mmCIF file with all atom_site columns, C-alpha atoms in Angstrom:
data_model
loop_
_atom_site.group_PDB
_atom_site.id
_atom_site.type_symbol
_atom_site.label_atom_id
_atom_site.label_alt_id
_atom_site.label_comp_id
_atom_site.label_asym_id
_atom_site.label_entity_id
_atom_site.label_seq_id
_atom_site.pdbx_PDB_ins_code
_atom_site.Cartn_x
_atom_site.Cartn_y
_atom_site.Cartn_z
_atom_site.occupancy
_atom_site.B_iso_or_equiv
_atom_site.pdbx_formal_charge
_atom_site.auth_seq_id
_atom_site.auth_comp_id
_atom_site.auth_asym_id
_atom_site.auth_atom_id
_atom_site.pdbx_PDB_model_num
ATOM 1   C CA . UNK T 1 1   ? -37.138 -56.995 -43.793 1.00 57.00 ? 1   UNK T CA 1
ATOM 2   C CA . UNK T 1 2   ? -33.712 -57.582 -42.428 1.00 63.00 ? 2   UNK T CA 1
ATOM 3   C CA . UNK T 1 3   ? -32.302 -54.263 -39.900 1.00 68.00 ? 3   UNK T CA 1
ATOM 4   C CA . UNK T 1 4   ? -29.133 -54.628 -41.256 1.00 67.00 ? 4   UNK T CA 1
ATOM 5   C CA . UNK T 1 5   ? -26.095 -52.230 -38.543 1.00 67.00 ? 5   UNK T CA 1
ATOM 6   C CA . UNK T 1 6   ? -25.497 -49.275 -40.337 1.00 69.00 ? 6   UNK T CA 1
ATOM 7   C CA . UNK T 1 7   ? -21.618 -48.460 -40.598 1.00 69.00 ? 7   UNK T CA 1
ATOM 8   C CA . UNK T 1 8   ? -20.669 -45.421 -38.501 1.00 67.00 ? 8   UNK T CA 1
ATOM 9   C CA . UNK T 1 9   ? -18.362 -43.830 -40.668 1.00 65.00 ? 9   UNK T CA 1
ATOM 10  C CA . UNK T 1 10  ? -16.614 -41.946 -37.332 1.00 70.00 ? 10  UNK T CA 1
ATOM 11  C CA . UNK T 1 11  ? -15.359 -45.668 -36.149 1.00 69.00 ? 11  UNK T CA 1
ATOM 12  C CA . UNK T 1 12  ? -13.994 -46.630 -39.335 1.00 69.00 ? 12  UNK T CA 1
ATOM 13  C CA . UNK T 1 13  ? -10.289 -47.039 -39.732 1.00 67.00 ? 13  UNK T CA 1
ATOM 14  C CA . UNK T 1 14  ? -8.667  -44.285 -41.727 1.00 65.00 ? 14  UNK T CA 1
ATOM 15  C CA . UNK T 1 15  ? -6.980  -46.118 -45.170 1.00 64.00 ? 15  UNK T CA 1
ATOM 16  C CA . UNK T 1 16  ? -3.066  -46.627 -44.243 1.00 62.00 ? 16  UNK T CA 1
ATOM 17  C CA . UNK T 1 17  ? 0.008   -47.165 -46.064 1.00 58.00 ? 17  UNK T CA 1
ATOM 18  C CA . UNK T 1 18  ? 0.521   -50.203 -45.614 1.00 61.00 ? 18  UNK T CA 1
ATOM 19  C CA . UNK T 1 19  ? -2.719  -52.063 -46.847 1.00 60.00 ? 19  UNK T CA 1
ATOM 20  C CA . UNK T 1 20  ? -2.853  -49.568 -50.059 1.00 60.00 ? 20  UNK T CA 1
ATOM 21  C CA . UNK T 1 21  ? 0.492   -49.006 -51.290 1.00 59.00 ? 21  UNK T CA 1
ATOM 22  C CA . UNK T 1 22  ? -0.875  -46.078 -53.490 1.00 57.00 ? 22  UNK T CA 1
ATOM 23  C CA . UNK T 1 23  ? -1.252  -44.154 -50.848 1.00 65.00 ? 23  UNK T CA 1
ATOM 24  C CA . UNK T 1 24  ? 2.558   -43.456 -50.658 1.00 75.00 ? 24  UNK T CA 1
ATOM 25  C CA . UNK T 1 25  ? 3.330   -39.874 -51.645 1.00 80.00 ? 25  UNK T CA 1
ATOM 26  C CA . UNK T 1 26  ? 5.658   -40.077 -54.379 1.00 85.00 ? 26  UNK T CA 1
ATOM 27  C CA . UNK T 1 27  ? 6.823   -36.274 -54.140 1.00 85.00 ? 27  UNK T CA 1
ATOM 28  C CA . UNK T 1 28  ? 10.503  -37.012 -52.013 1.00 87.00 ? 28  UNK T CA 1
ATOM 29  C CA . UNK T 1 29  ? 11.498  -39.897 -54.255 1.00 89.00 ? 29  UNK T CA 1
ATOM 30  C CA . UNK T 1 30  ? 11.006  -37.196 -57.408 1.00 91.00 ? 30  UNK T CA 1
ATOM 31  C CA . UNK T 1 31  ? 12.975  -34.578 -55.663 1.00 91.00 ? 31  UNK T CA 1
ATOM 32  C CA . UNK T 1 32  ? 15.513  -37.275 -54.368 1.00 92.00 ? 32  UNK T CA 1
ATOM 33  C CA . UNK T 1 33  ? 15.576  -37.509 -58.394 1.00 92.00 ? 33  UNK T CA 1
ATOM 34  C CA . UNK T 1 34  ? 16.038  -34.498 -59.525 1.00 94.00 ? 34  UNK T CA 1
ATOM 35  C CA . UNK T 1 35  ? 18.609  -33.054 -56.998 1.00 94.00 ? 35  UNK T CA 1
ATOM 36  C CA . UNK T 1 36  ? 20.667  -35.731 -58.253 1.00 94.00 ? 36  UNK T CA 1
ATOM 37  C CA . UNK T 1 37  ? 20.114  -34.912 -62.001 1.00 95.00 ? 37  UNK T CA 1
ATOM 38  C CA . UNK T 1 38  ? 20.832  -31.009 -60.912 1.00 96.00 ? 38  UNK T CA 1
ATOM 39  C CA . UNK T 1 39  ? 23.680  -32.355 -59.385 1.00 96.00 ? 39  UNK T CA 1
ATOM 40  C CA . UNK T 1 40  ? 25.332  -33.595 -61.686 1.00 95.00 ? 40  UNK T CA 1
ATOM 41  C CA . UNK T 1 41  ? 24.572  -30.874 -64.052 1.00 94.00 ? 41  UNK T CA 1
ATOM 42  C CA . UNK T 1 42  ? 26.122  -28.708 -61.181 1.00 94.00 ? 42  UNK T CA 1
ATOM 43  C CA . UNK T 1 43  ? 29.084  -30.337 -61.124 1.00 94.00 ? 43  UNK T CA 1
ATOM 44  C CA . UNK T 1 44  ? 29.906  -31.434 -65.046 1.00 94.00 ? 44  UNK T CA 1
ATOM 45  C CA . UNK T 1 45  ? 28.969  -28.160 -66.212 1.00 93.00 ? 45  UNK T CA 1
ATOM 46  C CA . UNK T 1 46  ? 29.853  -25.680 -63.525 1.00 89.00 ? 46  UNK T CA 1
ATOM 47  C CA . UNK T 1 47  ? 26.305  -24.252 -63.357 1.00 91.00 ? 47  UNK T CA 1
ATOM 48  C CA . UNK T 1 48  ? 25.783  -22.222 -59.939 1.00 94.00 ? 48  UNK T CA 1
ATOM 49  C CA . UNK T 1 49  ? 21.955  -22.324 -60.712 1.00 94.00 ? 49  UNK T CA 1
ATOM 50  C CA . UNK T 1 50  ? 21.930  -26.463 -61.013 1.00 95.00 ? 50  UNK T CA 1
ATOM 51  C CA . UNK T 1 51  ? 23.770  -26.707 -57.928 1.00 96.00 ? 51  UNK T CA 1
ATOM 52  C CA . UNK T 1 52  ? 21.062  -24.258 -56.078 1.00 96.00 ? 52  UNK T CA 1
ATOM 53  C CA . UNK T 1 53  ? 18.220  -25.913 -57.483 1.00 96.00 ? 53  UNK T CA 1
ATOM 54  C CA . UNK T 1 54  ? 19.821  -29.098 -56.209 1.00 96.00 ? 54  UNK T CA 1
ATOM 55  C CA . UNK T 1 55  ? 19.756  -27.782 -52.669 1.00 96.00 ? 55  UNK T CA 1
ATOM 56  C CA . UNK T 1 56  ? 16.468  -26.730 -53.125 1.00 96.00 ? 56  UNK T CA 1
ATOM 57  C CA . UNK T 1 57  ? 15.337  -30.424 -53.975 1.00 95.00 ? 57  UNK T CA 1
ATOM 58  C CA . UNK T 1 58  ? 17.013  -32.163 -51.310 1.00 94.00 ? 58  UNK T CA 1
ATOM 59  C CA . UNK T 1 59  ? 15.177  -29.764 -48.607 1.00 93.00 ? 59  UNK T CA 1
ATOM 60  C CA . UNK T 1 60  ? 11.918  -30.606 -50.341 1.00 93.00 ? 60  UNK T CA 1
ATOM 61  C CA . UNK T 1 61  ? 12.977  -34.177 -50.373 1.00 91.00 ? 61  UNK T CA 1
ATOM 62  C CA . UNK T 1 62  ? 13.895  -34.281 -46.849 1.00 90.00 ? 62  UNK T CA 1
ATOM 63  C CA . UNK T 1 63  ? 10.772  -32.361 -45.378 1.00 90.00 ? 63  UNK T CA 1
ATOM 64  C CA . UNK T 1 64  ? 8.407   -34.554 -47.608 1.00 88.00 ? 64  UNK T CA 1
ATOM 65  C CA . UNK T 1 65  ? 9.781   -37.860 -46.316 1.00 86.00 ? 65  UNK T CA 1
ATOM 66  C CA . UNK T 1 66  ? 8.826   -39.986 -43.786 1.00 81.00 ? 66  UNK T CA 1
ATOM 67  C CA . UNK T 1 67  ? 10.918  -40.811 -40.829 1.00 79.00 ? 67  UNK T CA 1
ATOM 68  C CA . UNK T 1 68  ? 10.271  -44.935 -41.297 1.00 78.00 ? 68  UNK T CA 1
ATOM 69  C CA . UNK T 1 69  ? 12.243  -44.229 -44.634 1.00 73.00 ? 69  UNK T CA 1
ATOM 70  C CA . UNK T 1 70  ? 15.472  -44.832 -45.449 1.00 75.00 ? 70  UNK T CA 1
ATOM 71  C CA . UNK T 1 71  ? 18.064  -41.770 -44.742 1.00 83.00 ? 71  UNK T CA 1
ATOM 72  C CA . UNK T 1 72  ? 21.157  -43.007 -46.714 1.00 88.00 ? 72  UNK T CA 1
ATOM 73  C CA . UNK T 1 73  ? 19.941  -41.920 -50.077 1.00 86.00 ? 73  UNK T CA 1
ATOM 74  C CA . UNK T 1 74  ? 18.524  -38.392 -48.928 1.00 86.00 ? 74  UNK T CA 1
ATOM 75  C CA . UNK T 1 75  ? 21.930  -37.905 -47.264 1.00 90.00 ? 75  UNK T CA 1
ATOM 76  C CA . UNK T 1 76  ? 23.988  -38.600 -50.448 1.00 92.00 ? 76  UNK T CA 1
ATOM 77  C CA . UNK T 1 77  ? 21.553  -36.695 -52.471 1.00 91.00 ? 77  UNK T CA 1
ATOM 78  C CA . UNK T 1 78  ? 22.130  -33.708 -49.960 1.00 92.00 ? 78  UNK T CA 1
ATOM 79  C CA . UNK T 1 79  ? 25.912  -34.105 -49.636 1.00 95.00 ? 79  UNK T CA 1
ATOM 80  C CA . UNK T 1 80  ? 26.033  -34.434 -53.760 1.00 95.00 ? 80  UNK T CA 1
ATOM 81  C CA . UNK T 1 81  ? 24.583  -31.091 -54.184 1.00 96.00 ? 81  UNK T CA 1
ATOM 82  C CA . UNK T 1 82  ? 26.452  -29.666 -51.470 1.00 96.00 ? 82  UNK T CA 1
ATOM 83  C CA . UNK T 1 83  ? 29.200  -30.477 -52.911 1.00 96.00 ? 83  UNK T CA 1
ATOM 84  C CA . UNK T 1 84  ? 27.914  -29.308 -56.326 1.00 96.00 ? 84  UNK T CA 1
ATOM 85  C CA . UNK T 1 85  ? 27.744  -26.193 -54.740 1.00 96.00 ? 85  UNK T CA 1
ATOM 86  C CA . UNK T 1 86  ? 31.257  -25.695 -53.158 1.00 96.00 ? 86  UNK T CA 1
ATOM 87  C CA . UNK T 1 87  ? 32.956  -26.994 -56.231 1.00 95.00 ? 87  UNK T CA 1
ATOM 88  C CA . UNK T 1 88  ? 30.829  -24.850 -58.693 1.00 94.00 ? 88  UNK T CA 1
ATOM 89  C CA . UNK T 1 89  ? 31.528  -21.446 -56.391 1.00 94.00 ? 89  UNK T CA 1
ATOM 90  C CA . UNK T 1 90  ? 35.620  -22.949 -55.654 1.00 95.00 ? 90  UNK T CA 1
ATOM 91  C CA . UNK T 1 91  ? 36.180  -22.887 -59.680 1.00 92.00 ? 91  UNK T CA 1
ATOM 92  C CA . UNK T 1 92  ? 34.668  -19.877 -60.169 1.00 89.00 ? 92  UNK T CA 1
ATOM 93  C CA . UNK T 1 93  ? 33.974  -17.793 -56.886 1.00 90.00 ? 93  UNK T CA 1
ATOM 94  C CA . UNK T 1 94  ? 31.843  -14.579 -58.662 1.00 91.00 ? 94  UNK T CA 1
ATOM 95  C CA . UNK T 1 95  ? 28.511  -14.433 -57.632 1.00 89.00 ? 95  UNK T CA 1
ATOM 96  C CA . UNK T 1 96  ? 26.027  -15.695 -59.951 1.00 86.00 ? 96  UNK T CA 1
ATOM 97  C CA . UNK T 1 97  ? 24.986  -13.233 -62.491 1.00 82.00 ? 97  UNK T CA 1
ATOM 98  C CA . UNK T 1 98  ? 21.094  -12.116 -63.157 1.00 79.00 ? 98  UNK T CA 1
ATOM 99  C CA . UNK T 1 99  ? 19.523  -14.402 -66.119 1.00 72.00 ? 99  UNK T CA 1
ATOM 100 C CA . UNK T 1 100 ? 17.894  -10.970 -67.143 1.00 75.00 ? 100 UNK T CA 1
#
């Protein structure tokens, strides 16, 4: 019989990135995604609550990314629903009423 090594399982390699491309966390690029749809619907319709959940989106985008990504895109996302929010509140500067 052949005493083949056993494989330690402690010195193996941890799976990365960049060898297994489905790996990648897809969660920033769908919030990058939707604060831009929110956006929009912040800013065509005047909703308050699009514009917030906008926000909301890009800070979930930006704390889920990675720092080797690319920043341009999370910064225009951010700075679109900023914006949704100050032009939503400058057209109509009540506070947001209670859905209930």
């Amino acid at each position: 019989e052949s005493m083949q090594p056993q494989r330690d399982p402690r010195t193996e390699l941890p799976p990365t990135t960049e060898n297994n491309p489905t790996l990648e966390d897809p969660t920033p690029d769908y919030m990058n995604l939707l604060g831009m749809i929110f956006s929009m619907c912040g800013l065509m319709l005047k909703l308050k609550w699009c514009a917030w959940i906008a926000v909301y989106c890009s800070f979930i985008s930006f704390a889920n990314s990675r720092s080797s990504e690319d920043t341009k895109q999370m910064m225009s996302s951010f700075m679109l629903s900023i914006s949704a929010v100050v032009m939503s509140y400058l057209q109509n500067p009540q506070p947001m009423s209670p859905p209930w």
